[in-house]
PDB file of C-alpha atoms and ligand atoms in Angstrom:
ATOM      1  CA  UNK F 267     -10.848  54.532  31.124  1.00 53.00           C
ATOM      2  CA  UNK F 268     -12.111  56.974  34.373  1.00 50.00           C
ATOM      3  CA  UNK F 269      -8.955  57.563  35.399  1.00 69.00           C
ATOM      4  CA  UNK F 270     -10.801  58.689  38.837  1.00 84.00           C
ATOM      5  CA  UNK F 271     -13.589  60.607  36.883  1.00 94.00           C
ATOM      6  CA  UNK F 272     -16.660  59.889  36.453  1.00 95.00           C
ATOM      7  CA  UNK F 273     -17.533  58.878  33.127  1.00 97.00           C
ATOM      8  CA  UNK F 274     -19.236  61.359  30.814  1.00 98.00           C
ATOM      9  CA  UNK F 275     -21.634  59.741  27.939  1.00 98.00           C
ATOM     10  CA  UNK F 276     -23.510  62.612  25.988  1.00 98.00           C
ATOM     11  CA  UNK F 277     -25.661  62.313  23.186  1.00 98.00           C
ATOM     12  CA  UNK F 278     -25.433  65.202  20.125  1.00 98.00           C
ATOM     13  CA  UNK F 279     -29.225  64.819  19.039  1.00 98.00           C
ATOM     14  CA  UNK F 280     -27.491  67.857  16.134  1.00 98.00           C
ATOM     15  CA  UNK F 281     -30.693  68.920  13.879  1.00 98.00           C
ATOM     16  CA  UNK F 282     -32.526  65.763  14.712  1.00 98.00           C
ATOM     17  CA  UNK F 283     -35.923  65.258  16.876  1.00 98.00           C
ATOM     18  CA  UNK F 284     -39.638  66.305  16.840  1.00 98.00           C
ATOM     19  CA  UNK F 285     -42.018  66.012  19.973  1.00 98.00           C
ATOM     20  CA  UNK F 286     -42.712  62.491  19.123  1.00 97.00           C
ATOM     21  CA  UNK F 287     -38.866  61.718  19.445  1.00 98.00           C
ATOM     22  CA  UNK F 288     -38.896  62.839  23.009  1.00 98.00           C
ATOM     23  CA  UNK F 289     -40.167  59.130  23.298  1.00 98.00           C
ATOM     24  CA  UNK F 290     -36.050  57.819  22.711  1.00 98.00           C
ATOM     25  CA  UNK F 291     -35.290  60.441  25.427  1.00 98.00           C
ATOM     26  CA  UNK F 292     -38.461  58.837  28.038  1.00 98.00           C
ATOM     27  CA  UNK F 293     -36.848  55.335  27.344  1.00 98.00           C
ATOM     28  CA  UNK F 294     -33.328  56.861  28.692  1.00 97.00           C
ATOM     29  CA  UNK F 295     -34.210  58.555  31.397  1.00 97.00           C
ATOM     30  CA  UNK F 296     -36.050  55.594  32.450  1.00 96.00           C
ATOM     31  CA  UNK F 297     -33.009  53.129  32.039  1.00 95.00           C
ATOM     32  CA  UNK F 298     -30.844  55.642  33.693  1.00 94.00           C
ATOM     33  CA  UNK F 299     -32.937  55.504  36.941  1.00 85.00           C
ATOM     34  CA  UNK F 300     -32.766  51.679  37.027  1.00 83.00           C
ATOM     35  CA  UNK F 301     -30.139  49.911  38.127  1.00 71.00           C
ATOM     36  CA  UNK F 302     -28.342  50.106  41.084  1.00 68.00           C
ATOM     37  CA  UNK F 303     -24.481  50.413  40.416  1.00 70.00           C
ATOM     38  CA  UNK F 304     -22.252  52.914  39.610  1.00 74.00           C
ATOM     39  CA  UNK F 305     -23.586  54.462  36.515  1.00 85.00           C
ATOM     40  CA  UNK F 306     -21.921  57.131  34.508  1.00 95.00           C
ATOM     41  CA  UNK F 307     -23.143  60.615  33.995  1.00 97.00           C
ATOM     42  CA  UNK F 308     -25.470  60.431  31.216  1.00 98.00           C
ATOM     43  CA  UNK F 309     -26.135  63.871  29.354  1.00 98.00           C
ATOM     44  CA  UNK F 310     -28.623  64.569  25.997  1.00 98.00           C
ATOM     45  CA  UNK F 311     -28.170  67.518  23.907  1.00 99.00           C
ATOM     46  CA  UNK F 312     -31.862  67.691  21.917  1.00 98.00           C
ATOM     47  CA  UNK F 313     -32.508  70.151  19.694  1.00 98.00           C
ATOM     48  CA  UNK F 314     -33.173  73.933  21.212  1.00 98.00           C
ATOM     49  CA  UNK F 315     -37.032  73.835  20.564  1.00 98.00           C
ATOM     50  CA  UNK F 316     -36.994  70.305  22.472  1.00 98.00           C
ATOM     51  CA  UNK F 317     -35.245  71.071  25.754  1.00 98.00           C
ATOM     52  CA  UNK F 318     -38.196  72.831  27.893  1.00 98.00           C
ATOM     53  CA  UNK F 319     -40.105  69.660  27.224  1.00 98.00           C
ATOM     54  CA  UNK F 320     -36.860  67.055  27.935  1.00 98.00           C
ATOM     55  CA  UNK F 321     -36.232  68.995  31.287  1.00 98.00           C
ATOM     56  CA  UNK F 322     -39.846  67.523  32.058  1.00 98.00           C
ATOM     57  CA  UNK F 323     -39.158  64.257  31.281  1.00 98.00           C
ATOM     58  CA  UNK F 324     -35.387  64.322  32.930  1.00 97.00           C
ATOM     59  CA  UNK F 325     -36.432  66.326  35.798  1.00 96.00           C
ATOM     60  CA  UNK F 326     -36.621  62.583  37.961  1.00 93.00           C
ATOM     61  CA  UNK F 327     -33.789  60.937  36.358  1.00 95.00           C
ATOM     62  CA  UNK F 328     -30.057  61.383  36.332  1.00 95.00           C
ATOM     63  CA  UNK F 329     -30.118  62.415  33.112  1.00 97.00           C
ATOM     64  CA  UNK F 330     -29.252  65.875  32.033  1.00 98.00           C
ATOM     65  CA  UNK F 331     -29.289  68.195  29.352  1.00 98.00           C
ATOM     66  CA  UNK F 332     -27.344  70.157  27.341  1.00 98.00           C
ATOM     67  CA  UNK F 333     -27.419  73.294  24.355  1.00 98.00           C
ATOM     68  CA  UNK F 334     -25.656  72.732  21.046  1.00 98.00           C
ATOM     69  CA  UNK F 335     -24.158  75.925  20.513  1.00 98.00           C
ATOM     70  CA  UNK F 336     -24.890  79.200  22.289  1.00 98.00           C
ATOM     71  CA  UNK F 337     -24.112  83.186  21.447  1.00 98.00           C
ATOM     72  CA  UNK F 338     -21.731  84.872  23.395  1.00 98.00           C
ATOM     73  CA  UNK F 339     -23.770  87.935  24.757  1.00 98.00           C
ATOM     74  CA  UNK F 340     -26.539  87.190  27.797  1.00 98.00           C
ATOM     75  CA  UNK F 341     -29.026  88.747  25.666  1.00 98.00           C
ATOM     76  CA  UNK F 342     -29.980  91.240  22.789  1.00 98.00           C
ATOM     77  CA  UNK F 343     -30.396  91.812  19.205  1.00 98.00           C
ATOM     78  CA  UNK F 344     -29.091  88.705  17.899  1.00 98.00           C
ATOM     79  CA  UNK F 345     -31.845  87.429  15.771  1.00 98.00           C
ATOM     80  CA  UNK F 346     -31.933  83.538  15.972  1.00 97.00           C
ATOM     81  CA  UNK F 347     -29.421  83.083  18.025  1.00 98.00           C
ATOM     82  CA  UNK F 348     -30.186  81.385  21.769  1.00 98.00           C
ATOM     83  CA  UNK F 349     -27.707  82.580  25.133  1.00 98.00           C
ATOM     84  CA  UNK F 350     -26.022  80.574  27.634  1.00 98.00           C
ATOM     85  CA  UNK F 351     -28.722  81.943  29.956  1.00 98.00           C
ATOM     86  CA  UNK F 352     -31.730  81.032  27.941  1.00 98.00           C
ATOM     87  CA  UNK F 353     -29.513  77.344  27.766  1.00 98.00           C
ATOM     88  CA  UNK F 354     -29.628  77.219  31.021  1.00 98.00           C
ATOM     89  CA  UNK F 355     -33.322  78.666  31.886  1.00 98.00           C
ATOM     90  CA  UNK F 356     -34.985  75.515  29.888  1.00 98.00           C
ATOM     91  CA  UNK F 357     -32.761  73.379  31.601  1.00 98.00           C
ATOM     92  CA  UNK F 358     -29.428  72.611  30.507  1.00 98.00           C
ATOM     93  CA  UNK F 359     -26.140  71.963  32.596  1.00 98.00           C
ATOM     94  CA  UNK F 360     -24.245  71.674  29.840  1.00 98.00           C
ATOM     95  CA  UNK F 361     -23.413  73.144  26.122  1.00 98.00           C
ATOM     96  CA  UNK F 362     -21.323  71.767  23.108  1.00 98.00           C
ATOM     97  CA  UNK F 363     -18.838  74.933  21.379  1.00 98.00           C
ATOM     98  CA  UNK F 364     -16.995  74.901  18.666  1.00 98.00           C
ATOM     99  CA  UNK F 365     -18.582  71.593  17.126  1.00 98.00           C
ATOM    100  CA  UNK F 366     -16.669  71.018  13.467  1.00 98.00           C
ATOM    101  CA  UNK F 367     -20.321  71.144  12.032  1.00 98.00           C
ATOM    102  CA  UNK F 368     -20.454  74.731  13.308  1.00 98.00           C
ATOM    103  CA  UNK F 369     -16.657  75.533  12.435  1.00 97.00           C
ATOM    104  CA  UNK F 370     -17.586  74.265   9.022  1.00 97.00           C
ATOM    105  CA  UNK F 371     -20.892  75.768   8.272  1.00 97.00           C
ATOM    106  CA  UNK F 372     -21.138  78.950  10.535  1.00 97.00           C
ATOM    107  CA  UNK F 373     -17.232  79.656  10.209  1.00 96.00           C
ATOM    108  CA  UNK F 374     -17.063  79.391  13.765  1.00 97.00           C
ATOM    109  CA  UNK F 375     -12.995  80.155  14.700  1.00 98.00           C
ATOM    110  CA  UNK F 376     -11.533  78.755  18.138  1.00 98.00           C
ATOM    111  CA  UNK F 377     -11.693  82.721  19.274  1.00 97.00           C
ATOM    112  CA  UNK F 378     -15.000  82.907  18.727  1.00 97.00           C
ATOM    113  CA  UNK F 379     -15.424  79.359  20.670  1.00 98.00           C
ATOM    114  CA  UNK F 380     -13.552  80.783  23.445  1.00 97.00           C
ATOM    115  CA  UNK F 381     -15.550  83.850  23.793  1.00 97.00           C
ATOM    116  CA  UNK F 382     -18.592  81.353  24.105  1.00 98.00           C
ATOM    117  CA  UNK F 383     -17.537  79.005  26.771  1.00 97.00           C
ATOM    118  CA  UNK F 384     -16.581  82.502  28.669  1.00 96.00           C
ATOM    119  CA  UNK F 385     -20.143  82.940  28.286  1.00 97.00           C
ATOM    120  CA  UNK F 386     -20.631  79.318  29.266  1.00 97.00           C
ATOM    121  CA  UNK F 387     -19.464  79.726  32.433  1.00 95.00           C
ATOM    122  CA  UNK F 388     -21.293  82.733  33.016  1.00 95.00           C
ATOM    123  CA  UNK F 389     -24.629  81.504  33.091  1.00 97.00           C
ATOM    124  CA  UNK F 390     -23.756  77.646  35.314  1.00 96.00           C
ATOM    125  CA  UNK F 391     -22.656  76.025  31.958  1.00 97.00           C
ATOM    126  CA  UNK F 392     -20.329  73.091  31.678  1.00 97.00           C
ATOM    127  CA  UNK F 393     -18.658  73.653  27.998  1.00 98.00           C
ATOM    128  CA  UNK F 394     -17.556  70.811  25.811  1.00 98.00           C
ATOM    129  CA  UNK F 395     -15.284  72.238  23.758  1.00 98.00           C
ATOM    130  CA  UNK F 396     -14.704  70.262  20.313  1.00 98.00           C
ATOM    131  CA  UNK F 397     -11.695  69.772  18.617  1.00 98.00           C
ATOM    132  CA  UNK F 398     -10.140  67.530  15.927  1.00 98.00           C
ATOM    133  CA  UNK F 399      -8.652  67.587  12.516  1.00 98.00           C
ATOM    134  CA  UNK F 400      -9.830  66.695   8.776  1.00 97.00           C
ATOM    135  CA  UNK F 401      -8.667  63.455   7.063  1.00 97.00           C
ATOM    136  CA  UNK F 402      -6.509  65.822   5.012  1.00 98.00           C
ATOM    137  CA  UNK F 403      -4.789  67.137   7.966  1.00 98.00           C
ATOM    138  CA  UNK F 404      -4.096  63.509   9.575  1.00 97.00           C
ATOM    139  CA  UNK F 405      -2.579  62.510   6.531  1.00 97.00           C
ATOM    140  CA  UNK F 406      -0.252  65.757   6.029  1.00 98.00           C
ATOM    141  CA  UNK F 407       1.159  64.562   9.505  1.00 97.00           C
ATOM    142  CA  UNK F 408      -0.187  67.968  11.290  1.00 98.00           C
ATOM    143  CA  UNK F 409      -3.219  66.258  13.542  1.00 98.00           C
ATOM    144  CA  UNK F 410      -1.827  66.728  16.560  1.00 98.00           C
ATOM    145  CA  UNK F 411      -0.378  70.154  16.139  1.00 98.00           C
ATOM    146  CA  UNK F 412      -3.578  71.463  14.770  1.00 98.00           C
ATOM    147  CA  UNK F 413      -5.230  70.205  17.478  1.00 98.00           C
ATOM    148  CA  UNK F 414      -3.089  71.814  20.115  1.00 98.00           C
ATOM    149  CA  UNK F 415      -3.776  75.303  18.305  1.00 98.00           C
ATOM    150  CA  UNK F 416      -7.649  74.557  18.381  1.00 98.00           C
ATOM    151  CA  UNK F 417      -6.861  73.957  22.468  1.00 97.00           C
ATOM    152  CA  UNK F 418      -4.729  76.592  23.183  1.00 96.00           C
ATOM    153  CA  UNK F 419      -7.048  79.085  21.185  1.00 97.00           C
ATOM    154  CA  UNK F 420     -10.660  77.930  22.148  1.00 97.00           C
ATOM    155  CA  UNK F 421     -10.674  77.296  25.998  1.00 95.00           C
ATOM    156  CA  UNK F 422     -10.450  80.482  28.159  1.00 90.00           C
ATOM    157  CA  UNK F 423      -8.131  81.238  30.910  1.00 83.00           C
ATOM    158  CA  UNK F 424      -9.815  80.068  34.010  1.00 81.00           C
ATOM    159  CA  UNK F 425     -12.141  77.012  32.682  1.00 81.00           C
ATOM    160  CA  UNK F 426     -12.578  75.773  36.156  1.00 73.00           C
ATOM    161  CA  UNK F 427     -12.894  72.246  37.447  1.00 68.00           C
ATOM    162  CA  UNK F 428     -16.345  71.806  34.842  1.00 82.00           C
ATOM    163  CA  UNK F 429     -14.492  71.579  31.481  1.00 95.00           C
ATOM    164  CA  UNK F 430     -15.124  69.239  28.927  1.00 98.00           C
ATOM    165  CA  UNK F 431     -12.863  68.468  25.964  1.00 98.00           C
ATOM    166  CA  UNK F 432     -13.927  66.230  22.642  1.00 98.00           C
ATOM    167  CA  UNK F 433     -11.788  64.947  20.428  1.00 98.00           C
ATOM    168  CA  UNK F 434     -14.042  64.512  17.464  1.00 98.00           C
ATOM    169  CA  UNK F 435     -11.703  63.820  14.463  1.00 98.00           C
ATOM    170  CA  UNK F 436     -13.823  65.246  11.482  1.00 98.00           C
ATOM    171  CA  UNK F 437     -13.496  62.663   8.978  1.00 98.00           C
ATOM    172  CA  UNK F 438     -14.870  59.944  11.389  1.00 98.00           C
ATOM    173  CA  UNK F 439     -18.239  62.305  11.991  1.00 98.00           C
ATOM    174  CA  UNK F 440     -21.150  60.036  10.471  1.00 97.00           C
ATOM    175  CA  UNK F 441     -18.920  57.893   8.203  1.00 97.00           C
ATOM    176  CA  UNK F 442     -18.324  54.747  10.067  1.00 96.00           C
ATOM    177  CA  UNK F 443     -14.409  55.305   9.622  1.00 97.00           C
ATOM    178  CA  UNK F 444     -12.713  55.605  12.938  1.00 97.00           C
ATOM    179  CA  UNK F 445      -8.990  56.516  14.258  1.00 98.00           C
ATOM    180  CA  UNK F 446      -7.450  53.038  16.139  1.00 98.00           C
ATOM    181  CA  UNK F 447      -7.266  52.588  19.532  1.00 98.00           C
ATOM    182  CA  UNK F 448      -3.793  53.613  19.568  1.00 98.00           C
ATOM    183  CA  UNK F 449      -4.238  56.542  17.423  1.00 98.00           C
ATOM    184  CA  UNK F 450      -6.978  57.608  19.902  1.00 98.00           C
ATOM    185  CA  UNK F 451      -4.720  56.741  22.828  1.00 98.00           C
ATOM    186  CA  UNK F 452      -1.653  58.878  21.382  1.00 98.00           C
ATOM    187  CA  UNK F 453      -4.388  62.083  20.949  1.00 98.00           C
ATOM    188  CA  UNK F 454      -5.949  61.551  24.224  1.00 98.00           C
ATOM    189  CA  UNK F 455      -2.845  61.472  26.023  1.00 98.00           C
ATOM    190  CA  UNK F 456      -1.503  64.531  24.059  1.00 98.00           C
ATOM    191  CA  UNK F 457      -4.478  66.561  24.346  1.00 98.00           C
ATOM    192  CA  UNK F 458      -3.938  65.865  28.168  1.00 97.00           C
ATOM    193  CA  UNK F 459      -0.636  67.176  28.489  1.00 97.00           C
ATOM    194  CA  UNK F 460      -1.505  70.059  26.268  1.00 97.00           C
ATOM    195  CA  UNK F 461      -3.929  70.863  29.150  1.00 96.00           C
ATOM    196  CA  UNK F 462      -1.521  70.182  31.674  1.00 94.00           C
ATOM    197  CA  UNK F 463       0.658  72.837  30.331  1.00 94.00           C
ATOM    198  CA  UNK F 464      -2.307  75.247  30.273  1.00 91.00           C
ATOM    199  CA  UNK F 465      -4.310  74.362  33.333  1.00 91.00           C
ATOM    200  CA  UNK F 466      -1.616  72.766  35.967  1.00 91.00           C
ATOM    201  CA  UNK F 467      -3.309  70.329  38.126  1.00 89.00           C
ATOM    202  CA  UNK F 468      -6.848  71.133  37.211  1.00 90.00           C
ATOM    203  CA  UNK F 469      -6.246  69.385  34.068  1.00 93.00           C
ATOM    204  CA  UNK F 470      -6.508  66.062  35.279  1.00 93.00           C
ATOM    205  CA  UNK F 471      -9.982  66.886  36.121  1.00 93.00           C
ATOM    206  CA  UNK F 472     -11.047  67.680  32.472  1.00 95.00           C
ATOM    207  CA  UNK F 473     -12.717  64.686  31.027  1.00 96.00           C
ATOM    208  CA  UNK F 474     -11.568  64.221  27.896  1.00 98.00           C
ATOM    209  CA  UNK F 475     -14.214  62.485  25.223  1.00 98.00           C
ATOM    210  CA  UNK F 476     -13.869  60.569  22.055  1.00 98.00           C
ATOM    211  CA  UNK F 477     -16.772  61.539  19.303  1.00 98.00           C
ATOM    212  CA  UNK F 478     -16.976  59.970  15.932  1.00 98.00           C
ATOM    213  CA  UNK F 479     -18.823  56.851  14.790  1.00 98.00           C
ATOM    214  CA  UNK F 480     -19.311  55.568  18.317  1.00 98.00           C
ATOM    215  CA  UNK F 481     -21.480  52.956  18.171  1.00 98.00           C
ATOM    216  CA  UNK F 482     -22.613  49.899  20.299  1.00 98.00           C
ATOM    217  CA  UNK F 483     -20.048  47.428  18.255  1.00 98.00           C
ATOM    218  CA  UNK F 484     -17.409  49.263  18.717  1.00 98.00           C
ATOM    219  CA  UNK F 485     -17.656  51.100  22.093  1.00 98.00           C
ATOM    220  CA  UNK F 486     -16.201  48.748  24.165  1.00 98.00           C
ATOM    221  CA  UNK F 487     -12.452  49.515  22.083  1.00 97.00           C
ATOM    222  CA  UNK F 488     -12.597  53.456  23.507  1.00 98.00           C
ATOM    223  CA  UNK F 489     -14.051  52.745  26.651  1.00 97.00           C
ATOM    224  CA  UNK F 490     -10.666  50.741  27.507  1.00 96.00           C
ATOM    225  CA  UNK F 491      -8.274  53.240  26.373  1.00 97.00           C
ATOM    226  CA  UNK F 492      -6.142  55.901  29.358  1.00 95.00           C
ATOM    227  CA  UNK F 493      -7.405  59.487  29.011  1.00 97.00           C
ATOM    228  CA  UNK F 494     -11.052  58.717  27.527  1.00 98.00           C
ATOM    229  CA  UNK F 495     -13.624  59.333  30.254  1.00 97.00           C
ATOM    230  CA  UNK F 496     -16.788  59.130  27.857  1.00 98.00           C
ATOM    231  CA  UNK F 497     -17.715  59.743  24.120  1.00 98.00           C
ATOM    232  CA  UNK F 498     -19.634  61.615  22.377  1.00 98.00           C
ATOM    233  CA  UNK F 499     -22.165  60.162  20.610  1.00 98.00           C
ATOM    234  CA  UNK F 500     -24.052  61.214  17.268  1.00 98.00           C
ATOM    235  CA  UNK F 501     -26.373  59.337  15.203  1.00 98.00           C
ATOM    236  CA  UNK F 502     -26.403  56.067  17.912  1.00 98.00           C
ATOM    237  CA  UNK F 503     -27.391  58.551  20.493  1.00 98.00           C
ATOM    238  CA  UNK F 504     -31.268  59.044  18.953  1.00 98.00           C
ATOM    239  CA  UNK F 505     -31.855  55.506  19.633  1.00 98.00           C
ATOM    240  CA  UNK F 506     -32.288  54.904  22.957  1.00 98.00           C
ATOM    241  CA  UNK F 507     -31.613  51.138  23.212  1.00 98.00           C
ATOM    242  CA  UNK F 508     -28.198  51.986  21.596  1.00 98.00           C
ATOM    243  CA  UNK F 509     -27.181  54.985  23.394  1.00 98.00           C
ATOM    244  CA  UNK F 510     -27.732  52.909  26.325  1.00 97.00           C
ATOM    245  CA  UNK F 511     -25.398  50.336  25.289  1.00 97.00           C
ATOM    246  CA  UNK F 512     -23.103  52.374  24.704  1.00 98.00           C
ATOM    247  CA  UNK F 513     -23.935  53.805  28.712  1.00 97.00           C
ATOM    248  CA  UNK F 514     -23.168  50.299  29.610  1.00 95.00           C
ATOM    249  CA  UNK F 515     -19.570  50.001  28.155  1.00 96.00           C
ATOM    250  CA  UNK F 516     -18.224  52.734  30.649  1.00 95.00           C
ATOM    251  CA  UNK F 517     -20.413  51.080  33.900  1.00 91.00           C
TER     252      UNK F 517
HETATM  253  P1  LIG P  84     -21.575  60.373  14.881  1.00 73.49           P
HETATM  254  O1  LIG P  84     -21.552  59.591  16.169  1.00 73.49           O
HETATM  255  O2  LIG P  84     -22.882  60.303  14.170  1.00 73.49           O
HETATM  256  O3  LIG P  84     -20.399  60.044  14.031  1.00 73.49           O
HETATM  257  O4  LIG P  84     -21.417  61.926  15.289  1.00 73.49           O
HETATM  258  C1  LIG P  84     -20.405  62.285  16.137  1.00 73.49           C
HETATM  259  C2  LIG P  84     -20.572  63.693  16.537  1.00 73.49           C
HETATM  260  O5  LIG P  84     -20.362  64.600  15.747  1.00 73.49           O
HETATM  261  C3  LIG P  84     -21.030  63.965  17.914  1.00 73.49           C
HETATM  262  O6  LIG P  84     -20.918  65.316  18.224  1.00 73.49           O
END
């Protein structure tokens, strides 16, 4: 549910898309400019090499854009490695940190997340900071304590109003097993007092996202739930007539 925020929908496009994908993204932005209701904000996070290109198509729509992962420094000699800056220069508002594909295959820590959404916020970017625990650590009892340490460790001091948090439970990432309702309620609301300890007030402006096997059949059960103002969405984000049902459940 919004709770008073405007819905947040993203697409993680993760190591996915060529040019001739950027036709999924064309059908989007097109559906996202019909339509005359309240919509909710509708954001695409392509591949690096495809977001010069997407911030054509998008420039029109309501869609935007944002960066997978970003280095901490503005610039330098970081071979391979992309700043918030140059995120922002092709066009993206936003960036995901601290993704558990990242944590698992780049050893990414929560310090080194927070040290990235510092630089985030330096160049204009809206972080979505990712957080959630392995099947072994639900079943061992410690999900929700893990996931306070990931919070209290990977957003910086003075987020501002901008913040995004996932919850992105890694054992429902691309395997069609999901958490309930209630067990996404309980971590939703937890994660939000967690925040509230942290943040004060501003936390009730964080929206807070679900991530993990969304798909159009099974949307409408987070859209319902306190504390989850939007998912994010992998695999049924690179088709667009799916991602766009999935727009629809939080209209
Ligand atoms: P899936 O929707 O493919 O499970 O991926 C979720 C995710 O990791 C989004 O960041």
């Amino acid at each position: 549910m919004t709770d008073g925020l405007v819905p947040l929908i993203a697409g993680n496009w993760k190591m996915n898309g060529l040019r001739r994908d950027l036709d999924e993204l064309r059908a989007i932005a097109r559906a996202a400019g019909a339509g005359a209701g309240p919509r909710p904000e509708i954001l695409i996070c392509p591949p690096a090499t495809l977001l010069m290109a997407a911030a054509e198509i998008c420039a029109d729509s309501p869609v935007r854009l944002g960066g997978q992962d970003c280095h901490s420094e503005a610039n330098g000699m970081h071979t391979g490695d992309l700043s918030a800056e140059m995120l922002a220069d092709a066009g993206a508002a936003y960036v995901i940190l601290g993704h558990s594909e990242r944590r698992a295959e780049h050893g990414e820590t929560s310090e080194t997340v927070r040290i990235k959404a510092h630089a985030a916020l330096r160049a204009g970017l809206t972080p979505i900071i990712c957080v959630g625990e392995t099947r072994a650590e639900r079943d061992a009892g410690e999900a929700s304590s893990l996931v306070a340490a990931q919070l209290k460790a990977s957003i910086p001091p003075h987020p501002g109003p901008a913040l995004v948090v996932a919850y992105e439970p890694v054992w429902a990432i691309g395997t069609g097993h999901t958490p309930t309702p209630t067990e996404v309620a309980e971590m939703h609301a937890f994660i939000r007092a967690e925040l509230a300890a942290d943040l004060g007030d501003r936390a009730a402006r964080v929206r807070l996202l679900y991530g993990g096997s969304v798909r159009p059949e099974n949307v409408t059960e987070w859209a319902a739930i306190d504390n989850v103002n939007g998912v994010l969405v992998g695999g049924a984000s690179l088709k667009s007539a799916d991602f766009m049902q999935i727009v629809s459940a939080f209209e």
